[in-house]
Amino acid sequence: MISQMLLDARRYEEDAGNRIAEMDRPGFHLSPRTGWMNDPNGFCIYKGRYHLFYQYYPYASRWDSMHWGHAVSDDLIHWEYLPAALAPDRYYDQDGAFSGSAITLPDGRMMLMYTGVRLDKSVNPHREIQKQCVAVGDGIDFEKYEGNPVLDENALPAGGSPNDFRDPKMILLKDGTYACVVADRSQDTSGQILLYTSRDGFSWKYEKVLARCNNRFGKMWECPDFFPLDGKQVLLVSPQDMLPAGLEYHGGNNTLCLIGSYDDSTFDFREEHDQSIDYGIDFYAPQTVLSPDGRRIMIGWMQNWDACAIRGPEAPWAGQMSLPRELWIQDGRLYQRPIREFDALRRNKVEYKNVEVGKEKLYLDGISGRMVDMEIRVRPKNPEVSYSKFVVRFAEEGETCTSIRFRPHESTLKIDRKFSGSRRAILHQRRCLVENAADDLKIRVILDRYSCEIFIDGGRKVMSSALYTDQNAKKISFRADGDVVMDVVKYEIVV
Ligand code: FRU
């Protein structure tokens, strides 16, 4: 039943995973049990617990033939590893079990739907044939369906590509049947999201093209998710090969949120608004789950394909998930905040009010550390006189630091990890627009051992970045060009 390949992976990961010390992992972000992690997969609630699977190569800290790793949690903060769930052990998925999703069937079994990849070397050694497959199980062991694949090239609309046909996200509909959104590439060489329906999860019917990239936002779109939120409908995708557009979209691999209206009787989605999901360096392929109390919770891979070289081959693990975030719509935009379960980890509050910050670097008693939640508010000292720059440095020691810099006259916030200890000439900076903050800048900075996530202006924008600075670099400092006054509330995070 369980293939030798999966048994081998399970034996290996247990051993290798146990050799990684707790202190060498993120404190409250999920990292792979061992080896490589990319996209979150199969994010769901099963028998009262949150399950999260992930794209996984256990044997090295680089991308290779994809397995599915697996973890469970009661609060989305404390994770427990379960044995790897899928290995690429069948003809149709021999070159990888790519991203997908999970649902619970009416008989209580969990169903996974994923993309089975096989290289068709007859034409080109890198040409992939991608098909959707399912596997059913008890939440630990899964049996691949004998009727696999359940969606292949025959289920594509005219001009659809069987080589870029991946990342099925299943959705339970009100009447107990299912829909599924799958990413594909159309004749115009850019992405399209296809919609399928099914009564039982095994047999699927093509319905329509739900959304088209039309070469507007990058090329291929990966990892779609589609859900109602606050009276609107949201489509999340991760575009590849994007061209930058102002400070809204950076180039390369990016994330895109389309907000619109949806008629579920005709499957008609009308876009009304577009934005980036995360404006930092590392965030990709997010997936959401609906919590029992009705919150739409999103988690993403806190890494960027264009910056993977930040982790060297000697690292025992590579890739981590973002903090799970609650989503809502405000002023027509997607807003995010860390899930409220996270607030329970805040300890040892340190608070300063009306601290004057100027040219001299300022260190404050009790404000340091690498597992930290810190809320900062900044305004000009004299409301009539604006300042030109405000800078927070963290994970700092000597020359080493990562910084957040706000320039009110440009309305830009920048994250810069150039001096974070990276020896790679890769992407180290990103900026985003933060308007109307010259008189009152509000940021919440969440630091874990290997990352920072900045929630700006009550969650209107978020910037996430991985950093691999030595853990001894713990200082936090503040400085400004011009005179500002700052309030800061800082908590230690204790898991
Ligand atoms: C996105 C992605 C998916 C694919 C997976 C392969 O990061 O390229 O489209 O399923 O990674 O690991």
Coordinates of N, CA and C in Angstrom, one line a residue, residues 41-42 66 138 181 183 188 214 243 253 291 316 363 405 427:
N41 N 0.5 23.4 0.9 CA -0.5 22.5 0.2 C -1.5 22.0 1.1
G42 N -2.7 21.7 0.6 CA -3.7 20.9 1.4 C -4.0 21.5 2.8
M66 N 9.4 16.3 -6.2 CA 8.5 16.8 -5.1 C 7.7 15.7 -4.4
D138 N -6.7 8.6 5.8 CA -7.2 8.9 7.1 C -6.5 10.1 7.8
V181 N -10.4 25.1 -8.7 CA -9.8 26.0 -9.6 C -8.4 25.5 -9.9
A183 N -4.7 26.2 -12.3 CA -3.9 27.2 -13.1 C -3.6 26.5 -14.4
D188 N -2.4 32.6 -25.5 CA -1.7 33.9 -25.6 C -0.4 33.9 -24.7
N214 N -4.3 37.5 -19.6 CA -4.2 38.4 -20.8 C -2.9 39.1 -20.9
L243 N 6.5 41.8 -14.9 CA 7.2 43.0 -15.1 C 6.9 44.0 -14.0
N253 N 8.8 36.6 -9.8 CA 7.7 35.8 -9.1 C 7.0 36.8 -8.1
S291 N -11.6 29.1 9.1 CA -11.5 28.5 10.5 C -13.0 28.2 11.0
P316 N 20.7 22.6 6.7 CA 19.9 21.4 6.9 C 18.4 21.5 6.5
Y363 N 19.1 53.2 21.4 CA 18.8 51.9 21.9 C 18.0 52.1 23.2
R405 N 13.1 51.4 6.6 CA 13.3 52.8 6.5 C 12.1 53.5 5.9
L427 N 18.6 39.5 -4.5 CA 17.6 40.5 -4.1 C 17.7 40.7 -2.6

